[in-house]
Structures are given as C-alpha cells and as structure tokens.
Tab-separated table of C-alpha atoms in Angstrom:
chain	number	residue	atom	x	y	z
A	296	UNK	CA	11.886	-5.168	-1.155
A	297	UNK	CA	8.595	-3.376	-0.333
A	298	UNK	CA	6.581	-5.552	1.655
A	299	UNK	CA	3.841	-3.684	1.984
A	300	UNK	CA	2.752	-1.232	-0.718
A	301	UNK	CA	0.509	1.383	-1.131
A	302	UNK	CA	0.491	1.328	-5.371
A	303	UNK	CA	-2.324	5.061	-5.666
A	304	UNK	CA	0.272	7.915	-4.502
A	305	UNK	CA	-3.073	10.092	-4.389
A	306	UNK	CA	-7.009	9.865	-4.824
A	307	UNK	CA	-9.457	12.485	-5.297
A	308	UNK	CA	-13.207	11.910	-4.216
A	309	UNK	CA	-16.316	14.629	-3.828
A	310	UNK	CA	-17.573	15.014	-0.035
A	311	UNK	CA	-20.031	12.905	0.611
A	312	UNK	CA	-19.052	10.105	-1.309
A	313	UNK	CA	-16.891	6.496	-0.896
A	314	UNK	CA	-13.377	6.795	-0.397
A	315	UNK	CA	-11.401	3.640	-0.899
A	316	UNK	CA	-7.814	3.655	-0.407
A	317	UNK	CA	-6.161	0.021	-0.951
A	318	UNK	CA	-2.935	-1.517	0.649
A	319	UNK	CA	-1.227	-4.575	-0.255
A	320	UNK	CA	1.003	-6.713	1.558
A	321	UNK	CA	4.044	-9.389	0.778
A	322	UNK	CA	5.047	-10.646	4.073
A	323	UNK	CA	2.432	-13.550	4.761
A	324	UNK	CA	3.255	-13.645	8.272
A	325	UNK	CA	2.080	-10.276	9.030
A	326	UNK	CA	-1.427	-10.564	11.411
A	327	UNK	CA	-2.051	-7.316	12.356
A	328	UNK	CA	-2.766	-4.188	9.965
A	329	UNK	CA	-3.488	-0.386	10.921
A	330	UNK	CA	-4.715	2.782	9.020
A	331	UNK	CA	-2.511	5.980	9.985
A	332	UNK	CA	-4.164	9.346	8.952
A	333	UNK	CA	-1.396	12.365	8.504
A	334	UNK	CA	-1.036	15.940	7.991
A	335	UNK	CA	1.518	18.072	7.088
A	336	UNK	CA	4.082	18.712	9.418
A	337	UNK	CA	2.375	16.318	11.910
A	338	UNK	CA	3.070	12.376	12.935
A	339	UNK	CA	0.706	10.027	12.069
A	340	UNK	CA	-3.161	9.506	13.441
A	341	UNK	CA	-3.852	5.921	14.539
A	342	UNK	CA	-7.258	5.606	12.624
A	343	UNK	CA	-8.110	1.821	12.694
A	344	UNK	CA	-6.592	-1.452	12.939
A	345	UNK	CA	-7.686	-5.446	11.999
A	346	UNK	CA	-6.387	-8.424	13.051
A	347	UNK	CA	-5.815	-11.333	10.858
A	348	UNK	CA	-8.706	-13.736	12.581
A	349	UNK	CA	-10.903	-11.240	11.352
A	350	UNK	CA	-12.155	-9.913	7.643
A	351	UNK	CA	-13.342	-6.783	8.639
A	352	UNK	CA	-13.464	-3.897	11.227
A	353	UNK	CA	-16.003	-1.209	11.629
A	354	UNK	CA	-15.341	2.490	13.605
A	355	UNK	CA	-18.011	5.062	12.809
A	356	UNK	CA	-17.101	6.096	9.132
A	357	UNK	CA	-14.301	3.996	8.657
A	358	UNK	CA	-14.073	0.173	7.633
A	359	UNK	CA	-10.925	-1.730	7.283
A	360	UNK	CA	-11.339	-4.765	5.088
A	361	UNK	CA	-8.815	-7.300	5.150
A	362	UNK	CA	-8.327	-10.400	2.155
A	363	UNK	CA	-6.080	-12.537	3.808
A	364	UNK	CA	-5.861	-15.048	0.741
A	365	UNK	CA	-4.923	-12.061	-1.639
A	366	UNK	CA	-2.805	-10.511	1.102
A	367	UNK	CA	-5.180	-6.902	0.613
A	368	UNK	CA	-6.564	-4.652	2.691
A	369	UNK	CA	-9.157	-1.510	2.334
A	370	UNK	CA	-9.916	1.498	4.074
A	371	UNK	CA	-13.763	2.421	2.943
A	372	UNK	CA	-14.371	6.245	4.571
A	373	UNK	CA	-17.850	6.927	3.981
A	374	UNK	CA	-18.996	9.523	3.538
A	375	UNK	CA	-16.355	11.425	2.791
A	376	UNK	CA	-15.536	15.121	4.178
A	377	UNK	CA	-13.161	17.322	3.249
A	378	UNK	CA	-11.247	17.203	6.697
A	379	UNK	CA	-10.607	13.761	5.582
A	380	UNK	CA	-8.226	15.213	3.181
A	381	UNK	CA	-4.810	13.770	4.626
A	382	UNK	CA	-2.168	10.978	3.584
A	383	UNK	CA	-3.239	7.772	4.270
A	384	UNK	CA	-0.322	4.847	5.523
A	385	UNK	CA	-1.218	1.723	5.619
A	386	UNK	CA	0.704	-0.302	8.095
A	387	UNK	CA	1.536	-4.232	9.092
A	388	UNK	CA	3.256	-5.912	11.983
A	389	UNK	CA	2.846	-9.386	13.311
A	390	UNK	CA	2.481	-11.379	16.669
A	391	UNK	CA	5.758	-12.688	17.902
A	392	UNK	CA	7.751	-10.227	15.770
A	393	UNK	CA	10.069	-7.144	16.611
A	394	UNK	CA	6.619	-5.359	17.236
A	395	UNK	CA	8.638	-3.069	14.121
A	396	UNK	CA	5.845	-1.217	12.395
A	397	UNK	CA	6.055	-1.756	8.258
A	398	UNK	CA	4.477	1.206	6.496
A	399	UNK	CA	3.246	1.638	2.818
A	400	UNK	CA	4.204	4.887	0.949
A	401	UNK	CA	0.583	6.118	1.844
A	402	UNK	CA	-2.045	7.930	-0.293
A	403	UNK	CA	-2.890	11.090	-0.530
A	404	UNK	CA	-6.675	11.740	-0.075
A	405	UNK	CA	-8.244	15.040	-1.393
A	406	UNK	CA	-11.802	14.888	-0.649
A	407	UNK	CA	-13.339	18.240	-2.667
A	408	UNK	CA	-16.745	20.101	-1.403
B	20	UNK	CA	-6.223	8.684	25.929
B	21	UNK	CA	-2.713	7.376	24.765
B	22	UNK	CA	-0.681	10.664	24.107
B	23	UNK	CA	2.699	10.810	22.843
B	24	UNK	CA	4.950	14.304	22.868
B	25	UNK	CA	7.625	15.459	20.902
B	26	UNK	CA	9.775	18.201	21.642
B	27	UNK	CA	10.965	20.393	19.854
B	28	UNK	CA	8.987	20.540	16.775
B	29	UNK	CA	11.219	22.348	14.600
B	30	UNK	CA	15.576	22.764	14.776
B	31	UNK	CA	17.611	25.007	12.628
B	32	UNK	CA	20.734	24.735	13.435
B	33	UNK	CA	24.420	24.796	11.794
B	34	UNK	CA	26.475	21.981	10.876
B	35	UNK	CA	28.826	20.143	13.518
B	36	UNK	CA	25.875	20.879	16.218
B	37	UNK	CA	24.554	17.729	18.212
B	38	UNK	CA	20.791	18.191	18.824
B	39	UNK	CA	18.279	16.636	21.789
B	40	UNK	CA	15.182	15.336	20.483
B	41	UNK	CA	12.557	14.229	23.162
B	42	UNK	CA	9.875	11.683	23.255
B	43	UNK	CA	7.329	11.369	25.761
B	44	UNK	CA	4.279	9.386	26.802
B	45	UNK	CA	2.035	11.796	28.803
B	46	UNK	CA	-0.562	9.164	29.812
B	47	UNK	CA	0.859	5.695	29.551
B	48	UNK	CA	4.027	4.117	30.575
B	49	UNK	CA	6.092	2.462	26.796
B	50	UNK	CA	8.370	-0.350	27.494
B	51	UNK	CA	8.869	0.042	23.988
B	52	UNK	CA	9.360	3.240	22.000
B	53	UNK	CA	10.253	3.917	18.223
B	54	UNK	CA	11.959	6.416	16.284
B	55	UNK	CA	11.687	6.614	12.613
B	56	UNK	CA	12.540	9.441	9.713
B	57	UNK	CA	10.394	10.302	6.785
B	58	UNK	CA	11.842	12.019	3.803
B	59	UNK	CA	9.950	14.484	1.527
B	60	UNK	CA	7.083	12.377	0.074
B	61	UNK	CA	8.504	8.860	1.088
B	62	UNK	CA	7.413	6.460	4.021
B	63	UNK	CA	8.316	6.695	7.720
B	64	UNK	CA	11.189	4.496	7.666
B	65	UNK	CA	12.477	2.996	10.856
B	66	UNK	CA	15.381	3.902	12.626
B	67	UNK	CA	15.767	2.120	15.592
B	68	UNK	CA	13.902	0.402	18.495
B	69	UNK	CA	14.320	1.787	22.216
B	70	UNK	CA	14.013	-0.352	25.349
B	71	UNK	CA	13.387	1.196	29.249
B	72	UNK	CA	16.686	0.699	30.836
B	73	UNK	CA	18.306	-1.404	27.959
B	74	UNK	CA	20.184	-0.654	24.578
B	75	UNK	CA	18.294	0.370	21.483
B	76	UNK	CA	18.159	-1.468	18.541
B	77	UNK	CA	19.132	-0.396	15.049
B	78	UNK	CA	18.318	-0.972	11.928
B	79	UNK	CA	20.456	-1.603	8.930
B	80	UNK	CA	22.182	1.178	7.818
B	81	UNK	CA	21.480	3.204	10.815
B	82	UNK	CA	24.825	4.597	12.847
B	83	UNK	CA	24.539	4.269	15.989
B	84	UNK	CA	27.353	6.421	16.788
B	85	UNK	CA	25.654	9.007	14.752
B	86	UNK	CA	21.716	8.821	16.524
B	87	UNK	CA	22.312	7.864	20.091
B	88	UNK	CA	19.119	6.848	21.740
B	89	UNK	CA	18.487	6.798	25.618
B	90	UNK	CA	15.529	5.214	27.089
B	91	UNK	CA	15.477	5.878	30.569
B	92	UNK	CA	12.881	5.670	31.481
B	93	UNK	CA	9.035	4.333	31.078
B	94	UNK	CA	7.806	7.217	29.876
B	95	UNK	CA	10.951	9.106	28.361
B	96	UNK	CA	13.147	8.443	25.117
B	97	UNK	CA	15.570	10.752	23.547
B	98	UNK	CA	16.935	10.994	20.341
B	99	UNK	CA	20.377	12.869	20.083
B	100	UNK	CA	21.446	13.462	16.204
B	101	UNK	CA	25.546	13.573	16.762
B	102	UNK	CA	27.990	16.234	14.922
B	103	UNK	CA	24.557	16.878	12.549
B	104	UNK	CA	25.553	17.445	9.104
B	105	UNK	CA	23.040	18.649	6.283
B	106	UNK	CA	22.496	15.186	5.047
B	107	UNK	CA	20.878	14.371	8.432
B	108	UNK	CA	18.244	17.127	7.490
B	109	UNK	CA	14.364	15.070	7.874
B	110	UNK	CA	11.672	14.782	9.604
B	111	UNK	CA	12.210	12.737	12.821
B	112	UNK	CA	9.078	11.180	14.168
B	113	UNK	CA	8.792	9.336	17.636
B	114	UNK	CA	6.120	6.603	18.332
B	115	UNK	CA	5.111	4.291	21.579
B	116	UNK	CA	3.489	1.258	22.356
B	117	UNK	CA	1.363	0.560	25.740
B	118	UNK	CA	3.788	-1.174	27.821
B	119	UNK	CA	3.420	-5.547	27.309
B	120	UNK	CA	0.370	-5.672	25.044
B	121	UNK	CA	0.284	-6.858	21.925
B	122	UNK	CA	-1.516	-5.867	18.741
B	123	UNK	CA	-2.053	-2.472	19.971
B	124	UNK	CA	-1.044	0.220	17.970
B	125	UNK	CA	1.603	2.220	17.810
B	126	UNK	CA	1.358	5.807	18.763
B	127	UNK	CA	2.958	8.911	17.109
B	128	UNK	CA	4.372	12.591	18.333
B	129	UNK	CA	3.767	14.971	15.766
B	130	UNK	CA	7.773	14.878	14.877
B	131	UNK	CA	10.808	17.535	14.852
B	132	UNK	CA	11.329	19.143	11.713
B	133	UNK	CA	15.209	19.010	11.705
B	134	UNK	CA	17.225	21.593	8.991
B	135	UNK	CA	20.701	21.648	9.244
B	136	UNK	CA	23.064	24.836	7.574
C-alpha cells in the first residue's frame, strides 16, 4: 500500500515558467512533508519542508503547499530553469513516529530553454 | 551546513564478496542514521534504521544477516552487504538526522553504486 504517491512519473515545462509537481498522501497521521531534489547517480537534495500547522512554506523560488483536508501537497518552482531539471520525491513522516522517512516514486522535471 | 558522506561511490565486485559501505556526518553528530536502496526508476525504499551504540532496526523483508549495520558511533554508520550476490546489485543510499530534534529533515550521501559479477 502506497501511502504516499507521486501519480506524474515526469513533467516538462519551458524555463521561465511555473513548475508544479503534486504529491498525495494516505496516512492521515503524517505532519511533516519534505521536497527532495535528485540527480543521477547522486542521493537526494533536501529542498523544502512544511509542517502540518501550516498551509504553506515559502524559500526563494520554491513554495510547498500543503491541503491537509485533501491530504495534498505542491511544490510551485517559479520560475523555472533548466538546472531545475532533476527528479522530484516527495516525502512524509510524522511526530512521535519511527522518524522513518515515506517517499513518493518522484517526478521527473525537464525544464527546456 | 549539515553534510553527510558516503564512501565509496561506486563497487564492482564478484559474487561471494562482502563489501564496507560508509556513512558519515562531517558537521553534525546523528543519533539516528538511515540506510535505504533505490532500484532503477523506483523510490528509495528503506532498509533499516541505525542507532549510536545500539542495534539497528529492520524493516520487513530486510535480512539482517545479509546487511549488517554498525553504528558506532555519533557520527559514523556502516553498511556491510554479506556474501553479495548479483541480486543485491542497487543503489545504496545513506541519510542522517541532527541528533534529538524533531521535524528536521533527513539528510542524504550521494549513495554507492553497488554491481555485483
């Protein structure tokens, strides 16, 4: 059972413009939810995170969004560059727990010039 | 801040051979450190937990006879991959926590390309 799931294997966007890459979760008693960015051959990039009291979180170019009452969560990159091109896991843990990371299948991003 | 290293980054070796993978946090001690494997375009899927100076924790399905994990100490865990066979071929990937905090992310090595012959 996949409790959280990343349902777009891959997005393409043109630099400059909105990427949205969308996560949703299962597991209601998950309160904490990151963005990991990752390249080939590499281990993941902690990008952003959110915690459940809150609805969104802002770093720079990248905003989390998170809809507790439809158990979804967004990563808005704007604008977009190409060295955003990466896979994109989405990832949910909760206070109290194992502190065991759950990870979506991710997304491939391919912003183009 | 908040670096994690993995060593070595890539192992090709035959079957039957036991290798050493190595997990460090360079700037920050980890109470708690994670190992996980990722197979060609799936998820990182977890492996096991590791504890400074207690046992590691599996997860289902995971020998732990087969990936023997040593945590000894706050800044060191170590992943040895047992009488490696060519099913055990993956990408192993290593992660840590700041020591006693909580909704703080984890943070990753950049992982050990294992390929076994």
């Amino acid at each position: 059972d996949q409790q959280v799931k990343q349902n777009s294997p891959s997005l393409s966007v043109q630099e400059g413009r909105i990427s949205i890459l969308n996560c949703d979760y299962t597991n209601s008693m998950f309160d904490y939810f990151l963005w990991y960015k990752k390249y080939p051959a590499e281990g993941p990039t902690f990008l952003i995170s959110i915690s459940s009291i809150k609805d969104k979180n802002e770093d720079g170019r990248f905003t989390v969004f998170l809809n507790k009452s439809a158990k979804h969560l967004s990563l808005h990159i704007v604008p977009s560059q190409p060295g955003d091109s990466a896979v994109y896991f989405c990832a949910a843990d909760y206070q109290g727990g194992s502190e065991k990371l759950v990870f979506g299948k991710g997304t491939k991003l391919t912003v183009n010039p | 801040g908040a670096v994690v290293s993995q060593h070595p980054s890539r192992v090709i070796c035959k079957s039957g051979t036991s290798v050493k993978i190595e997990c460090r946090s360079l700037d920050f001690q980890a109470t708690t450190m994670f190992w996980y494997r990722q197979f060609p375009k799936q998820s990182l899927m977890l492996m096991a937990t590791s504890n400074e100076g207690s046992k590691a924790t599996y997860e289902q399905g995971v020998e732990k006879d087969k990936f023997l994990i040593n945590h000894a100490s706050l800044t060191l865990s170590t992943l040895t991959v047992t009488s490696a066979h060519p099913e055990d071929s993956s990408f192993y990937i290593c992660s840590a926590k700041v020591g006693g905090s909580s909704n703080q992310p984890q943070h990753f090595g950049d992982g050990t390309r294992l390929s076994i012959l």
